[in-house]
Amino acid sequence: LCGAKVGKEGKVWSFEPSPREFAVLKANADLNPELNITCFPMALGNKNGTAKLRIAEGIHAGQNTLGQFSYAINELDSATVSLRMLDHLLLETKPKRVDLIKVDVEGAEGLVLDGATKTLDSFRPVILLEVLGKGLAALGYSPIRLINLFRGMGYDLAIFDKKTGLPTEFHGNASEISENLLAYPAEMGP
């Protein structure tokens, strides 16, 4: 779906460190060769190197984590995966634009953002991210820490109304965050 939305000139980069989920991601991208989707078999984080990925049992495929599971999930296996900072990857590839970043990495959202501060500062993309307190805490982060990071970089925030599903301005009470947060450059306006 994202590939269709960006048009012929746009590009979608998708990152998946789990070999099991990467195979599915790549197969789906290959079904749509007309779309400009590049799949990377790696995790994004706050350093370059490797990390241990906890792989969830099959019924919870896609909820793999670099930290702790946020729900009652059994660990099927673990794998050492490649870890890259988005800032470094973009320095190598030199894209002209970065418009949107979606981050749903089961608690490692703070790690991804810490490794993308230059990207956020230079390109000013809109960011949609999952915010699960238990998963964040396992890696030393919290919803408040993420909020402060965004505000310190000149981003405004919105949450999604539980009744309508529409984004509404976020005023600062971390308990208002359900699971997803939208961060956008303040210069965009509401």
mmCIF file of C-alpha atoms in Angstrom:
data_model
loop_
_atom_site.group_PDB
_atom_site.id
_atom_site.type_symbol
_atom_site.label_atom_id
_atom_site.label_comp_id
_atom_site.label_asym_id
_atom_site.label_seq_id
_atom_site.Cartn_x
_atom_site.Cartn_y
_atom_site.Cartn_z
ATOM 1 C CA LEU A 1 0.000 0.000 0.000
ATOM 2 C CA CYS A 2 2.781 2.485 0.869
ATOM 3 C CA GLY A 3 4.527 1.754 -2.417
ATOM 4 C CA ALA A 4 1.399 2.716 -4.367
ATOM 5 C CA LYS A 5 1.005 5.957 -2.406
ATOM 6 C CA VAL A 6 4.474 7.333 -3.140
ATOM 7 C CA GLY A 7 4.076 7.176 -6.920
ATOM 8 C CA LYS A 8 6.646 6.350 -9.585
ATOM 9 C CA GLU A 9 9.287 8.727 -8.249
ATOM 10 C CA GLY A 10 8.892 7.805 -4.584
ATOM 11 C CA LYS A 11 10.646 5.049 -2.698
ATOM 12 C CA VAL A 12 9.695 2.892 0.248
ATOM 13 C CA TRP A 13 12.363 1.398 2.463
ATOM 14 C CA SER A 14 11.282 -1.385 4.762
ATOM 15 C CA PHE A 15 13.474 -2.863 7.494
ATOM 16 C CA GLU A 16 12.973 -6.315 9.018
ATOM 17 C CA PRO A 17 15.676 -8.098 11.025
ATOM 18 C CA SER A 18 13.883 -11.425 11.577
ATOM 19 C CA PRO A 19 14.761 -13.921 8.831
ATOM 20 C CA ARG A 20 11.268 -15.430 9.142
ATOM 21 C CA GLU A 21 9.428 -12.126 8.709
ATOM 22 C CA PHE A 22 11.927 -10.819 6.159
ATOM 23 C CA ALA A 23 11.070 -13.718 3.816
ATOM 24 C CA VAL A 24 7.385 -12.737 3.977
ATOM 25 C CA LEU A 25 8.156 -9.025 3.514
ATOM 26 C CA LYS A 26 10.385 -9.694 0.501
ATOM 27 C CA ALA A 27 7.851 -12.070 -1.084
ATOM 28 C CA ASN A 28 5.125 -9.426 -0.753
ATOM 29 C CA ALA A 29 7.360 -6.725 -2.230
ATOM 30 C CA ASP A 30 8.271 -9.057 -5.106
ATOM 31 C CA LEU A 31 4.554 -9.500 -5.882
ATOM 32 C CA ASN A 32 4.494 -5.770 -6.714
ATOM 33 C CA PRO A 33 7.520 -5.191 -8.965
ATOM 34 C CA GLU A 34 6.066 -1.939 -10.293
ATOM 35 C CA LEU A 35 6.390 -0.391 -6.838
ATOM 36 C CA ASN A 36 9.720 0.982 -5.664
ATOM 37 C CA ILE A 37 10.134 -1.004 -2.428
ATOM 38 C CA THR A 38 13.551 -1.884 -1.023
ATOM 39 C CA CYS A 39 13.679 -4.421 1.793
ATOM 40 C CA PHE A 40 16.585 -4.389 4.236
ATOM 41 C CA PRO A 41 17.336 -7.478 6.384
ATOM 42 C CA MET A 42 18.359 -5.450 9.436
ATOM 43 C CA ALA A 43 17.154 -3.583 12.488
ATOM 44 C CA LEU A 44 17.472 0.150 12.947
ATOM 45 C CA GLY A 45 18.906 1.408 16.213
ATOM 46 C CA ASN A 46 21.218 3.856 17.971
ATOM 47 C CA LYS A 47 24.492 2.237 16.855
ATOM 48 C CA ASN A 48 25.978 0.225 14.008
ATOM 49 C CA GLY A 49 26.791 -3.397 14.747
ATOM 50 C CA THR A 50 24.709 -6.353 15.824
ATOM 51 C CA ALA A 51 21.986 -7.016 18.367
ATOM 52 C CA LYS A 52 20.092 -9.946 19.802
ATOM 53 C CA LEU A 53 16.572 -10.235 18.422
ATOM 54 C CA ARG A 54 14.073 -12.244 20.444
ATOM 55 C CA ILE A 55 11.842 -14.070 17.961
ATOM 56 C CA ALA A 56 8.239 -14.588 19.014
ATOM 57 C CA GLU A 57 6.364 -17.828 18.598
ATOM 58 C CA GLY A 58 4.601 -18.165 15.245
ATOM 59 C CA ILE A 59 1.170 -17.122 16.471
ATOM 60 C CA HIS A 60 2.741 -13.767 17.432
ATOM 61 C CA ALA A 61 4.928 -13.405 14.339
ATOM 62 C CA GLY A 62 5.849 -9.776 13.870
ATOM 63 C CA GLN A 63 6.167 -9.040 17.587
ATOM 64 C CA ASN A 64 9.859 -9.849 17.733
ATOM 65 C CA THR A 65 11.878 -7.491 19.901
ATOM 66 C CA LEU A 66 15.349 -6.283 20.765
ATOM 67 C CA GLY A 67 14.109 -5.894 24.346
ATOM 68 C CA GLN A 68 11.302 -7.625 26.219
ATOM 69 C CA PHE A 69 7.943 -8.731 24.866
ATOM 70 C CA SER A 70 5.189 -6.258 25.755
ATOM 71 C CA TYR A 71 2.582 -8.998 26.003
ATOM 72 C CA ALA A 72 2.441 -12.616 27.183
ATOM 73 C CA ILE A 73 4.405 -14.074 24.284
ATOM 74 C CA ASN A 74 6.665 -17.103 24.247
ATOM 75 C CA GLU A 75 10.121 -16.765 22.735
ATOM 76 C CA LEU A 76 10.591 -19.289 19.952
ATOM 77 C CA ASP A 77 14.220 -18.462 19.226
ATOM 78 C CA SER A 78 16.736 -15.642 19.101
ATOM 79 C CA ALA A 79 19.038 -14.400 16.380
ATOM 80 C CA THR A 80 21.997 -12.068 16.123
ATOM 81 C CA VAL A 81 20.942 -9.423 13.601
ATOM 82 C CA SER A 82 22.544 -6.509 11.817
ATOM 83 C CA LEU A 83 21.855 -3.157 13.472
ATOM 84 C CA ARG A 84 22.249 0.175 11.669
ATOM 85 C CA MET A 85 21.672 3.823 12.475
ATOM 86 C CA LEU A 86 19.283 5.455 10.006
ATOM 87 C CA ASP A 87 21.499 8.564 10.022
ATOM 88 C CA HIS A 88 24.476 6.557 8.746
ATOM 89 C CA LEU A 89 22.431 4.684 6.154
ATOM 90 C CA LEU A 90 21.112 7.960 4.739
ATOM 91 C CA LEU A 91 24.609 9.465 4.638
ATOM 92 C CA GLU A 92 25.614 6.557 2.405
ATOM 93 C CA THR A 93 22.577 6.691 0.110
ATOM 94 C CA LYS A 94 21.940 10.466 0.031
ATOM 95 C CA PRO A 95 18.187 10.593 -0.594
ATOM 96 C CA LYS A 96 16.692 13.898 -1.705
ATOM 97 C CA ARG A 97 13.704 13.630 0.634
ATOM 98 C CA VAL A 98 12.417 11.671 3.590
ATOM 99 C CA ASP A 99 8.734 12.459 4.100
ATOM 100 C CA LEU A 100 7.407 9.797 6.453
ATOM 101 C CA ILE A 101 8.925 7.352 8.904
ATOM 102 C CA LYS A 102 6.784 4.656 10.506
ATOM 103 C CA VAL A 103 8.364 3.044 13.556
ATOM 104 C CA ASP A 104 6.744 -0.068 15.029
ATOM 105 C CA VAL A 105 9.611 -2.002 16.565
ATOM 106 C CA GLU A 106 8.181 -3.503 19.744
ATOM 107 C CA GLY A 107 9.828 -1.233 22.307
ATOM 108 C CA ALA A 108 12.947 -0.188 20.387
ATOM 109 C CA GLU A 109 11.359 3.032 19.082
ATOM 110 C CA GLY A 110 13.677 5.132 21.253
ATOM 111 C CA LEU A 111 16.733 3.344 19.853
ATOM 112 C CA VAL A 112 15.596 4.019 16.284
ATOM 113 C CA LEU A 113 14.965 7.708 17.009
ATOM 114 C CA ASP A 114 18.309 8.139 18.793
ATOM 115 C CA GLY A 115 19.967 6.813 15.638
ATOM 116 C CA ALA A 116 17.943 9.149 13.414
ATOM 117 C CA THR A 117 18.343 12.600 15.015
ATOM 118 C CA LYS A 118 20.242 14.039 12.034
ATOM 119 C CA THR A 119 17.600 12.626 9.708
ATOM 120 C CA LEU A 120 14.828 14.275 11.730
ATOM 121 C CA ASP A 121 16.703 17.561 11.863
ATOM 122 C CA SER A 122 17.633 17.636 8.159
ATOM 123 C CA PHE A 123 14.568 16.175 6.448
ATOM 124 C CA ARG A 124 11.829 16.983 8.998
ATOM 125 C CA PRO A 125 9.700 13.918 8.207
ATOM 126 C CA VAL A 126 6.357 13.106 9.765
ATOM 127 C CA ILE A 127 6.731 10.157 12.139
ATOM 128 C CA LEU A 128 4.144 7.597 13.115
ATOM 129 C CA LEU A 129 5.250 5.405 15.973
ATOM 130 C CA GLU A 130 3.987 2.830 18.380
ATOM 131 C CA VAL A 131 4.315 3.716 22.051
ATOM 132 C CA LEU A 132 4.086 0.785 24.472
ATOM 133 C CA GLY A 133 5.408 1.690 27.907
ATOM 134 C CA LYS A 134 6.473 -1.818 28.943
ATOM 135 C CA GLY A 135 8.441 -2.414 25.749
ATOM 136 C CA LEU A 136 10.068 1.016 25.922
ATOM 137 C CA ALA A 137 11.017 0.567 29.584
ATOM 138 C CA ALA A 138 12.878 -2.672 28.815
ATOM 139 C CA LEU A 139 15.281 -0.611 26.689
ATOM 140 C CA GLY A 140 15.554 2.391 29.031
ATOM 141 C CA TYR A 141 12.923 4.635 27.439
ATOM 142 C CA SER A 142 9.478 5.916 28.346
ATOM 143 C CA PRO A 143 6.640 7.734 26.584
ATOM 144 C CA ILE A 144 7.723 10.961 28.347
ATOM 145 C CA ARG A 145 11.301 10.564 27.090
ATOM 146 C CA LEU A 146 10.013 10.191 23.510
ATOM 147 C CA ILE A 147 7.723 13.206 23.916
ATOM 148 C CA ASN A 148 10.624 15.298 25.216
ATOM 149 C CA LEU A 149 12.864 14.155 22.354
ATOM 150 C CA PHE A 150 10.292 15.281 19.783
ATOM 151 C CA ARG A 151 9.529 18.562 21.486
ATOM 152 C CA GLY A 152 13.238 19.305 21.813
ATOM 153 C CA MET A 153 13.546 18.896 18.048
ATOM 154 C CA GLY A 154 10.628 21.225 17.268
ATOM 155 C CA TYR A 155 7.986 18.598 16.620
ATOM 156 C CA ASP A 156 4.312 18.822 17.577
ATOM 157 C CA LEU A 157 2.401 15.704 18.550
ATOM 158 C CA ALA A 158 -0.985 14.175 17.927
ATOM 159 C CA ILE A 159 -2.719 11.104 19.288
ATOM 160 C CA PHE A 160 -5.528 9.154 17.676
ATOM 161 C CA ASP A 161 -9.037 9.693 19.028
ATOM 162 C CA LYS A 162 -10.360 6.400 20.393
ATOM 163 C CA LYS A 163 -13.837 7.009 18.943
ATOM 164 C CA THR A 164 -13.095 8.492 15.525
ATOM 165 C CA GLY A 165 -9.565 7.239 14.875
ATOM 166 C CA LEU A 166 -8.619 10.738 13.709
ATOM 167 C CA PRO A 167 -5.476 12.505 14.917
ATOM 168 C CA THR A 168 -6.063 15.083 17.634
ATOM 169 C CA GLU A 169 -3.577 17.490 19.145
ATOM 170 C CA PHE A 170 -1.640 16.047 22.060
ATOM 171 C CA HIS A 171 -1.261 18.329 25.075
ATOM 172 C CA GLY A 172 1.255 16.477 27.169
ATOM 173 C CA ASN A 173 -0.369 13.917 29.444
ATOM 174 C CA ALA A 174 1.427 10.659 28.658
ATOM 175 C CA SER A 175 -1.578 8.689 29.923
ATOM 176 C CA GLU A 176 -3.507 10.011 26.877
ATOM 177 C CA ILE A 177 -1.307 8.013 24.513
ATOM 178 C CA SER A 178 -3.089 4.799 23.639
ATOM 179 C CA GLU A 179 -0.614 2.984 21.406
ATOM 180 C CA ASN A 180 0.271 5.284 18.534
ATOM 181 C CA LEU A 181 1.689 8.771 18.335
ATOM 182 C CA LEU A 182 2.027 11.093 15.350
ATOM 183 C CA ALA A 183 4.930 13.551 15.408
ATOM 184 C CA TYR A 184 5.135 16.297 12.822
ATOM 185 C CA PRO A 185 7.383 19.345 12.388
ATOM 186 C CA ALA A 186 5.883 22.348 14.188
ATOM 187 C CA GLU A 187 6.358 24.390 11.021
ATOM 188 C CA MET A 188 3.720 22.208 9.299
ATOM 189 C CA GLY A 189 1.036 23.518 11.668
ATOM 190 C CA PRO A 190 -1.894 21.444 12.959
#
